[in-house]
Short mmCIF file of C-alpha atoms in Angstrom, two decimals:
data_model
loop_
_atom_site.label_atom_id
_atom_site.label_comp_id
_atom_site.label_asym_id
_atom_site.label_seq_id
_atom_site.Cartn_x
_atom_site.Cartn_y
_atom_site.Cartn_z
CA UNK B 94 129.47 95.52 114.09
CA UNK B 95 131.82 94.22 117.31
CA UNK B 96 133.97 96.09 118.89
CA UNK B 97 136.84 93.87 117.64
CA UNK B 98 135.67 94.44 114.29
CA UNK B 99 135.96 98.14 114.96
CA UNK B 100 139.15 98.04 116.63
CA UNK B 101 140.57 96.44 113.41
CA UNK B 102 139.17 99.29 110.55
CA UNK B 103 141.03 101.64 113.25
CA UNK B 104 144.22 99.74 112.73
CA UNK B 105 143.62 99.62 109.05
CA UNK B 106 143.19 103.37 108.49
CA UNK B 107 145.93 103.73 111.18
CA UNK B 108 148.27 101.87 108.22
CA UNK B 109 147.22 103.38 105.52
CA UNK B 110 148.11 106.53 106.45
CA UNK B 111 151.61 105.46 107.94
CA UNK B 112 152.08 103.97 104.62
CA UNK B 113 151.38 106.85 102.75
CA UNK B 114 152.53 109.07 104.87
CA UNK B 115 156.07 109.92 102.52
CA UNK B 116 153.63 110.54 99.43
CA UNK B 117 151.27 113.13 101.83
CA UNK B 118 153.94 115.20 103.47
CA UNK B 119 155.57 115.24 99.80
CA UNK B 120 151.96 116.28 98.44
CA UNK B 121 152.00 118.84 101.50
CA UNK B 122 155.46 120.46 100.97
CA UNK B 123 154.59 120.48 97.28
CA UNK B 124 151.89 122.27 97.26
CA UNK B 125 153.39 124.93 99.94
CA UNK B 126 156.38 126.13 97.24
CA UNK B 127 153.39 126.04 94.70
CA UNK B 128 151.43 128.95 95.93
CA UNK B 129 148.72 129.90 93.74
CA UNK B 130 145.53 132.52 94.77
CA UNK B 131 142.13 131.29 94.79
CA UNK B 132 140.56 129.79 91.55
CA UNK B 133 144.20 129.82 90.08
CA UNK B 134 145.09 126.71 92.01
CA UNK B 135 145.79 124.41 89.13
CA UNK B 136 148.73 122.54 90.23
CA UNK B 137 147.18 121.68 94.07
CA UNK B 138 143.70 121.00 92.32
CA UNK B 139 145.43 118.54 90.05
CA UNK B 140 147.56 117.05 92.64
CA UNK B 141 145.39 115.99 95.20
CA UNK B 142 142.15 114.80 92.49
CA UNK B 143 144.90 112.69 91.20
CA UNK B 144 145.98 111.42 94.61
CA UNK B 145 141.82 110.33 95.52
CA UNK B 146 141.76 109.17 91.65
CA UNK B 147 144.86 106.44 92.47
CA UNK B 148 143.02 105.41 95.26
CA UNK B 149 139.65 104.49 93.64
CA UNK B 150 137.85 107.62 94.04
CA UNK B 151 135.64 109.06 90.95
CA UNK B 152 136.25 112.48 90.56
CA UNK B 153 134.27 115.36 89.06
CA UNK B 154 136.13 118.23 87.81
CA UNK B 155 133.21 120.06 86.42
CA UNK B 156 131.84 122.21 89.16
CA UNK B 157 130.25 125.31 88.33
CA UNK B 158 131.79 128.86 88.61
CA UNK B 159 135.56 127.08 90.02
CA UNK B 160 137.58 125.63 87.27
CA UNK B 161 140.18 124.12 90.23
CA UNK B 162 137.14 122.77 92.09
CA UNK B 163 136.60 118.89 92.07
CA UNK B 164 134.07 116.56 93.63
CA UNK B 165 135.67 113.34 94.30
CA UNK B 166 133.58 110.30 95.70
CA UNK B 167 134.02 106.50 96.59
CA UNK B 168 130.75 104.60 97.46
CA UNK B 169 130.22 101.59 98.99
CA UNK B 170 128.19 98.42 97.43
CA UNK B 171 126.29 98.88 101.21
CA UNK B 172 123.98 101.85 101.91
CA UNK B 173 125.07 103.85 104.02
CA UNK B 174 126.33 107.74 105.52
CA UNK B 175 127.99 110.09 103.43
CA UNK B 176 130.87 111.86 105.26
CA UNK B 177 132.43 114.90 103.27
CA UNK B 178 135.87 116.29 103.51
CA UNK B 179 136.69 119.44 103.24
CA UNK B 180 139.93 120.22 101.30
CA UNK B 181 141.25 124.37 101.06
CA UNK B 182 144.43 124.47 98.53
CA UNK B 183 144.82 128.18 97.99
CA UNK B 184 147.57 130.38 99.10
CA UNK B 185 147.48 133.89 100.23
CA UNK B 186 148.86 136.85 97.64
CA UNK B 187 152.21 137.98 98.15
CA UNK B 188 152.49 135.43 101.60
CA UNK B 189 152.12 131.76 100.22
CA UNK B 190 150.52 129.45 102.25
CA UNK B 191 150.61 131.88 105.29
CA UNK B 192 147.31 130.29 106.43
CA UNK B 193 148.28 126.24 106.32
CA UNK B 194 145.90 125.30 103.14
CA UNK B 195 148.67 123.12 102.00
CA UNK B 196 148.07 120.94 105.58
CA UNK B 197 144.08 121.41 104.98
CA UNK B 198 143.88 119.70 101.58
CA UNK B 199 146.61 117.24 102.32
CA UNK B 200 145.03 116.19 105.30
CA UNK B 201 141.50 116.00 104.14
CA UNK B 202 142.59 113.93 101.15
CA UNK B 203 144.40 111.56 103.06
CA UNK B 204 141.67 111.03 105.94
CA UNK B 205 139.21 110.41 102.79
CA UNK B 206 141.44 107.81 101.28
CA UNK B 207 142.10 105.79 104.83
CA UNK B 208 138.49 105.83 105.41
CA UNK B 209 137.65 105.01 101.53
CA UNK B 210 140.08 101.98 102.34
CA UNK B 211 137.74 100.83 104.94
CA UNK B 212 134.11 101.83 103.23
CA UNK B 213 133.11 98.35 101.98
CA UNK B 214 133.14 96.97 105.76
CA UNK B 215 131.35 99.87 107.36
CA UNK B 216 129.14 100.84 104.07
CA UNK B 217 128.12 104.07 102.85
CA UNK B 218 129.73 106.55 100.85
CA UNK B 219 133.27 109.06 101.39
CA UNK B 220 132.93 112.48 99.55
CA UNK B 221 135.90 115.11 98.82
CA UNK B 222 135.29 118.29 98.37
CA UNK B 223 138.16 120.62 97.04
CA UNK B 224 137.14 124.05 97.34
CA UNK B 225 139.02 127.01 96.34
CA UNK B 226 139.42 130.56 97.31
CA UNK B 227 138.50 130.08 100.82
CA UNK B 228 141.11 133.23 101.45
CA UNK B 229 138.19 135.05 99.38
CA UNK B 230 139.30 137.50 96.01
CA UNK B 231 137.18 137.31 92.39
CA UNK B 232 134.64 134.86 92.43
CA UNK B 233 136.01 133.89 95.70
CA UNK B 234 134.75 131.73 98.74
CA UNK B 235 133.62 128.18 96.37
CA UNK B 236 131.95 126.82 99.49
CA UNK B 237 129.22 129.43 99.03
CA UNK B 238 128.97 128.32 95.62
CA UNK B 239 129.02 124.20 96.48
CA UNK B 240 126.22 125.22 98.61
CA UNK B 241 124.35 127.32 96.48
CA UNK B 242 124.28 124.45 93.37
CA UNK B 243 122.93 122.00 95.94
CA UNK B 244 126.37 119.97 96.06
CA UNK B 245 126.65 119.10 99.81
CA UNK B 246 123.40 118.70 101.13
CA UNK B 247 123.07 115.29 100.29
CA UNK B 248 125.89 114.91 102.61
CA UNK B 249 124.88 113.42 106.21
CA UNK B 250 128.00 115.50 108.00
CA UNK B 251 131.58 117.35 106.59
CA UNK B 252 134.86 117.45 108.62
CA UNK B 253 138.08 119.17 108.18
CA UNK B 254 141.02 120.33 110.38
CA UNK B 255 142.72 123.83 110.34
CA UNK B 256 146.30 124.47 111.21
CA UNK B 257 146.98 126.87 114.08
CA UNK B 258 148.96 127.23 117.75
CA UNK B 259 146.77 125.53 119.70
CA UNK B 260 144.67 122.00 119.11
CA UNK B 261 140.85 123.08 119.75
CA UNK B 262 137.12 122.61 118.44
CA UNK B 263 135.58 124.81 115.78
CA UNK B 264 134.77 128.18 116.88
CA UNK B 265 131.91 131.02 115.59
CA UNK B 266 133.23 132.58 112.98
CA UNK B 267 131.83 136.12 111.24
CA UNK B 268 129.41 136.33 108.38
CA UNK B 269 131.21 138.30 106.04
CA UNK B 270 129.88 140.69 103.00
CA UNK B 271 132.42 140.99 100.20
CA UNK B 272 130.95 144.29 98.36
CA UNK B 273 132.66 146.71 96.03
CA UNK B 274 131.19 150.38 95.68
CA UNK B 275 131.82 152.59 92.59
CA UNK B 276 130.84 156.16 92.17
CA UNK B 277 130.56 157.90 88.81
CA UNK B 278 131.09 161.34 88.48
CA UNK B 279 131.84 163.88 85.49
CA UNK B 280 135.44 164.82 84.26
CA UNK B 281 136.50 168.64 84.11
CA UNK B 282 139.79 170.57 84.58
CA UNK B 283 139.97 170.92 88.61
CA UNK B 284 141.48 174.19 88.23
CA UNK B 285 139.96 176.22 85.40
CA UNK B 286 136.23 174.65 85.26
CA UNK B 287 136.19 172.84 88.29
CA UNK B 288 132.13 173.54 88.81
CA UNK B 289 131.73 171.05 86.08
CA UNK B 290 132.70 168.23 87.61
CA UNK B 291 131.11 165.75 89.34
CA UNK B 292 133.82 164.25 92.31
CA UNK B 293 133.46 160.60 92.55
CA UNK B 294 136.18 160.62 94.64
CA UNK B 295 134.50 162.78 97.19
CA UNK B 296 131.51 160.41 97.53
CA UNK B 297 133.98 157.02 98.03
CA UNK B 298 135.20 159.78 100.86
CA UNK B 299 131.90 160.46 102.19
CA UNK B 300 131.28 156.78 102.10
CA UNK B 301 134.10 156.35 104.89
CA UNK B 302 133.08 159.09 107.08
CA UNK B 303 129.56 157.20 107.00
CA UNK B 304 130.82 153.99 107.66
CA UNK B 305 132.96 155.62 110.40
CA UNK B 306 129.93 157.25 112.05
CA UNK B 307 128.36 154.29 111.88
CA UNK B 308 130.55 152.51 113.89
CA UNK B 309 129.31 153.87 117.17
CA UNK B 310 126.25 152.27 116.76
CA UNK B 311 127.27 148.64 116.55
CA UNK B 312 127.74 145.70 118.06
CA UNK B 313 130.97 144.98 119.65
CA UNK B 314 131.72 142.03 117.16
CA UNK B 315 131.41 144.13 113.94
CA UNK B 316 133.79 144.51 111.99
CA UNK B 317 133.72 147.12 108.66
CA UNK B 318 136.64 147.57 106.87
CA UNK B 319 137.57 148.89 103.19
CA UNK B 320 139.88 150.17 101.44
CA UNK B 321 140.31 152.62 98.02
CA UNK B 322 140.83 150.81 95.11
CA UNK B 323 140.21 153.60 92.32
CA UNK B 324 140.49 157.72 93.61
CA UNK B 325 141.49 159.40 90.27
CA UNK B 326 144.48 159.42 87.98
CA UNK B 327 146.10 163.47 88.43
CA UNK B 328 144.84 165.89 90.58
CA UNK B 329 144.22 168.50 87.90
CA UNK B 330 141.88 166.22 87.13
CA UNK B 331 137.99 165.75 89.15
CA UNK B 332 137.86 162.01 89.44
CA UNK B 333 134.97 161.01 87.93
CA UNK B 334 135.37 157.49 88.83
CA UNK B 335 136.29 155.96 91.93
CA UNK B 336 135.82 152.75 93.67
CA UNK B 337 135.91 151.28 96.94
CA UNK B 338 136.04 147.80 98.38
CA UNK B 339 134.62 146.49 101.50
CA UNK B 340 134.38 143.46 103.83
CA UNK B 341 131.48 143.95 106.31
CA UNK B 342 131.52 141.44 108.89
CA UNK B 343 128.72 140.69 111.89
CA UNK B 344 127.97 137.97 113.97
CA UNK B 345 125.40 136.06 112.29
CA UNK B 346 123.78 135.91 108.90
CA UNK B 347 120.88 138.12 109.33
CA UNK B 348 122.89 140.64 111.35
CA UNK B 349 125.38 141.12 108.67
CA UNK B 350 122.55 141.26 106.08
CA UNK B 351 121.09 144.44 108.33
CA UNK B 352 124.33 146.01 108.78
CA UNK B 353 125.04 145.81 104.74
CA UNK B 354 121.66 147.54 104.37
CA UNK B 355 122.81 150.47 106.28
CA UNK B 356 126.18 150.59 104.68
CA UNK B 357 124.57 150.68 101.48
CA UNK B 358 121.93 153.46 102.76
CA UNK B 359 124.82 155.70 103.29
CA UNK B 360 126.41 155.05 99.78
CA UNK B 361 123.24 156.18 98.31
CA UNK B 362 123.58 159.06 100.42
CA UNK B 363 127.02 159.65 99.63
CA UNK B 364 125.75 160.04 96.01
CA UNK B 365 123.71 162.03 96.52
CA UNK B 366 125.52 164.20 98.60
CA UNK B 367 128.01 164.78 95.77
CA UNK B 368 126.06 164.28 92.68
CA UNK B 369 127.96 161.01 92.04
CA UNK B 370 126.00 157.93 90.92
CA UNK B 371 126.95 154.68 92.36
CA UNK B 372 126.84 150.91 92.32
CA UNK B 373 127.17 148.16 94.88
CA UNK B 374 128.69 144.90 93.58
CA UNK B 375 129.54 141.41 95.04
CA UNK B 376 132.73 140.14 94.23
CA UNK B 377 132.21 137.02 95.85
CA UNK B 378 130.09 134.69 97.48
CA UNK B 379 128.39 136.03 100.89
CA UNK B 380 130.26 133.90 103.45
CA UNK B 381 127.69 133.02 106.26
CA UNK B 382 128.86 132.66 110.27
CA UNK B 383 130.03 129.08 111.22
CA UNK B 384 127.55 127.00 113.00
CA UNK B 385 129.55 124.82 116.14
CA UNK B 386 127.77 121.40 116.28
CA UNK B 387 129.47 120.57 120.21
CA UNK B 388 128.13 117.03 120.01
CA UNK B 389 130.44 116.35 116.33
CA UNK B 390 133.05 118.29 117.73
CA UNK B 391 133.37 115.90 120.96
CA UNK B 392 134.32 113.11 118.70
CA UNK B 393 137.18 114.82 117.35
CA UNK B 394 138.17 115.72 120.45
CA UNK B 395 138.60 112.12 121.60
CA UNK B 396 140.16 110.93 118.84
CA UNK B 397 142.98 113.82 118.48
CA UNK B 398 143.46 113.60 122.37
CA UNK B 399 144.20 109.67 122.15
CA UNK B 400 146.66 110.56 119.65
CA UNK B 401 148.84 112.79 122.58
CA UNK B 402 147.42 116.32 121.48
CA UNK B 403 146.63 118.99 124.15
CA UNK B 404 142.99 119.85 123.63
CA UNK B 405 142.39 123.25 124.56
CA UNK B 406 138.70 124.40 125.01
CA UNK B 407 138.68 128.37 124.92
CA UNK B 408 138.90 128.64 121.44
CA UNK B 409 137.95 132.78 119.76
CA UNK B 410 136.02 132.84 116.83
CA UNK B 411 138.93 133.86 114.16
CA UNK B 412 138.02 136.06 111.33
CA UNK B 413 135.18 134.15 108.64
CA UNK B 414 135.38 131.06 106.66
CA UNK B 415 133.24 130.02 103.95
CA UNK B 416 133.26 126.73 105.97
CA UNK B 417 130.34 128.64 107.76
CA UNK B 418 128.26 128.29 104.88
CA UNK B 419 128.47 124.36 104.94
CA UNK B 420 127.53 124.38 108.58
CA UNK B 421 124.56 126.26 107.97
CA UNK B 422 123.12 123.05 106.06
CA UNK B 423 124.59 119.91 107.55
CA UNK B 424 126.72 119.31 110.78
CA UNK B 425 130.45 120.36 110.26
CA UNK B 426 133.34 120.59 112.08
CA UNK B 427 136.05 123.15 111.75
CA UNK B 428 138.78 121.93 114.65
CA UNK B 429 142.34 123.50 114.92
CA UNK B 430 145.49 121.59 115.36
CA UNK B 431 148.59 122.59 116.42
CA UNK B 432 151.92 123.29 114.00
CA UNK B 433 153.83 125.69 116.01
CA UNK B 434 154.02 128.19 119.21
CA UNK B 435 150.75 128.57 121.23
CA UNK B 436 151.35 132.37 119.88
CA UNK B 437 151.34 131.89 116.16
CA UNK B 438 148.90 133.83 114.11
CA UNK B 439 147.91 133.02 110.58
CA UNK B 440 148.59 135.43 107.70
CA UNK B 441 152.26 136.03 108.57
CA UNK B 442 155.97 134.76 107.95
CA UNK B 443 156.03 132.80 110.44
CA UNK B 444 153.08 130.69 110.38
CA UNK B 445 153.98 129.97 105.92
CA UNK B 446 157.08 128.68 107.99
CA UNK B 447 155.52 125.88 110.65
CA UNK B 448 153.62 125.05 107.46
CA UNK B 449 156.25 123.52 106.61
CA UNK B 450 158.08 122.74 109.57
CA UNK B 451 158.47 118.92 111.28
CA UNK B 452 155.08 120.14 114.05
CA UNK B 453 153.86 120.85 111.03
CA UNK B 454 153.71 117.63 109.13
CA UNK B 455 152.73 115.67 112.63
CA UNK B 456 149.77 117.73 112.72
CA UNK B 457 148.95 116.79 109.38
CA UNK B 458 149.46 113.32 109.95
CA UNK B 459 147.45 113.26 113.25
CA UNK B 460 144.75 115.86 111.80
CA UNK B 461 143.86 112.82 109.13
CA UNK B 462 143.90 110.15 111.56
CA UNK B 463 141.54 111.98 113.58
CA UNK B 464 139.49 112.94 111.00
CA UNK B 465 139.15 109.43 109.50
CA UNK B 466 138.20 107.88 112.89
CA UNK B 467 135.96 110.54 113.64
CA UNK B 468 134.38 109.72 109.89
CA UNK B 469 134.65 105.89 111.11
CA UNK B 470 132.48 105.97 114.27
CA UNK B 471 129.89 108.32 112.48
CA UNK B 472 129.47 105.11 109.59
CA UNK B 473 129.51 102.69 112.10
CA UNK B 474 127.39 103.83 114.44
CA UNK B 475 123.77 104.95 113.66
CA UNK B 476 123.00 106.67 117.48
CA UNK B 477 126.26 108.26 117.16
CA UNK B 478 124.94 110.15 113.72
CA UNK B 479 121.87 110.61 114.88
CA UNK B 480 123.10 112.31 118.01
CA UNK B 481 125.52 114.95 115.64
CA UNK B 482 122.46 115.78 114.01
CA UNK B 483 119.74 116.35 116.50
CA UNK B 484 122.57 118.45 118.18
CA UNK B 485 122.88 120.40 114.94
CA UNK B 486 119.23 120.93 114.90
CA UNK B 487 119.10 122.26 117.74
#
């Protein structure tokens, strides 16, 4: 295809996203004073499937495990890529959308339908999928579970854009391990029989001091942190139930598969210790490290940059996504954009506010343009693919 030709599918997604851009930021703001936790997110699920739906999209609503999950494609009558989107709609308990969701979805939706627009010229196929719980909880982290049911590796690549204070590429994020432990003891009065009772309270205790021995003898990226969710109901009373929950975080995959085998070494001993029985339970999916693709990541950053953002480079690794489990199959990217001071941090006040705020809603509006045109040059040029995914091999 000529260059011209190219040029003019850039205008064209260029205008559809100017033209839409009322019912987007509407869609955006919406969904922000619509908080709802992960796999409760009926009213963003709805919302944007309904949006891709208007614009010629087929969409799925019958994922497995997520009842707000959807799978929304448009495919060209010419073979071709398949470029995913990745679309986050849940908000944070107690803070809203503290963490931008409402700008991930949004923005993911609309670069879809620019680029769905344009799919009969450049052939191949446009693929949304809306994944909830990324912030984690029950049955959390639907990524993980997209993955696991085979739902995105027919993909060739997946894209989306996260907000934060500074525009920059994806960074390593942790593997995490979501893990509950529960201790079961025996009941007796703690003052007049208390040699008949078995503490289960003691053990989740014991557990702690464990993990906080442990601690020594880890790598400086670890991260181990719990809290008590259960510890008894009087205390005349020996607990004999108790429970604990956990998120134990490492660098990669494997080492945060060897540090949850120690943690759960010293829950057995912790049971033993105090006579307690236990159990170790997921309450989510595992969420694996991201993988950075540089080569993918380059075309974003010359397609955000043309649109006047500040590119910055020395991007941390922040926290886990379940977006790392998608990278760990096909090429992803997992860039930040900008939507308020270079100091904002997610999971506050402040940041639910520049959610909202008028940087916020240009860095939606740029984050899709990008994302499109980065989704463009990856249909329309076969080297260009090709070069994302030997760099992702390797």
């Amino acid at each position: 295809m000529g260059v011209s030709t190219q040029n003019t599918l850039q205008e064209l997604i260029d205008q559809s996203i100017n033209e839409k851009m009322t019912t987007y930021l509407k869609a955006s703001h919406d969904i922000h004073s619509h908080p709802e936790i992960g796999n409760e997110e009926v009213f963003a699920s709805q919302l944007l499937s309904s949006l891709l739906e208007e614009a010629g999209f087929v969409v799925d609503r019958n994922i497995p495990e997520h009842k707000t999950a959807f799978l929304a494609r448009k495919t060209s009558v010419i073979s071709g890529p398949k470029i995913g989107y990745l679309a986050e709609y849940d908000a944070l308990p107690g803070l809203g959308h503290a963490c931008g969701h409402n700008i991930i979805g949004t923005a993911s939706v609309a670069a879809a339908i620019a680029l769905g627009e344009v799919i009969d010229e450049t052939g191949g196929e446009v693929v949304v999928l809306g994944t909830p719980a990324e912030e984690g909880g029950p049955n959390g982290s639907a990524k993980g579970t997209f993955v696991r049911h085979g739902l995105v590796q027919d993909l060739d690549v997946c894209m989306m854009v996260h907000p934060l204070g500074q525009t920059s590429g994806s960074a390593p994020t942790l593997a995490v391990d979501p893990v509950d432990f529960e201790f079961f003891g025996r009941p007796a009065h703690a003052a007049s029989n208390p040699e008949d009772g078995v503490n289960a309270l003691d053990a989740v205790l014991q557990l702690f001091n464990g993990i906080n021995a442990l601690r020594q003898h880890v790598t400086e990226e670890v991260r181990i942190h719990g809290v008590i969710l259960d510890g008894g109901q009087a205390p005349n009373i020996v607990p004999d139930y108790a429970r604990a929950r956990f998120y134990i975080r490492a660098a990669t995959r494997e080492a945060c598969d060897e540090l949850t085998a120690k943690v759960k070494r010293i829950a057995e001993g912790a049971a033993l210790t105090t006579g307690a029985s236990h159990e170790m339970t997921w309450i989510q999916n595992a969420v694996d490290n991201f993988k950075v693709t540089p080569r993918f990541d380059q075309i974003f950053k010359e397609k955000i940059e043309a649109l006047g953002e500040a590119y910055f480079l020395d991007q941390k690794g922040l926290g886990s996504t379940d977006a790392g489990n998608v990278s760990q199959v096909i090429p992803t990217i997992h860039p930040y954009i900008k939507i308020g001071p270079d100091e904002l941090v997610a999971h506050t006040e402040a940041f639910r506010e520049a959610a909202i705020s008028e940087t916020g809603d240009q860095a939606l509006i740029k984050g899709a343009k990008a994302l499109a045109l980065t989704g463009l040059d990856l249909l329309l040029e076969p080297k260009l693919l090709q070069d994302v995914k030997d760099d992702f091999k390797r």
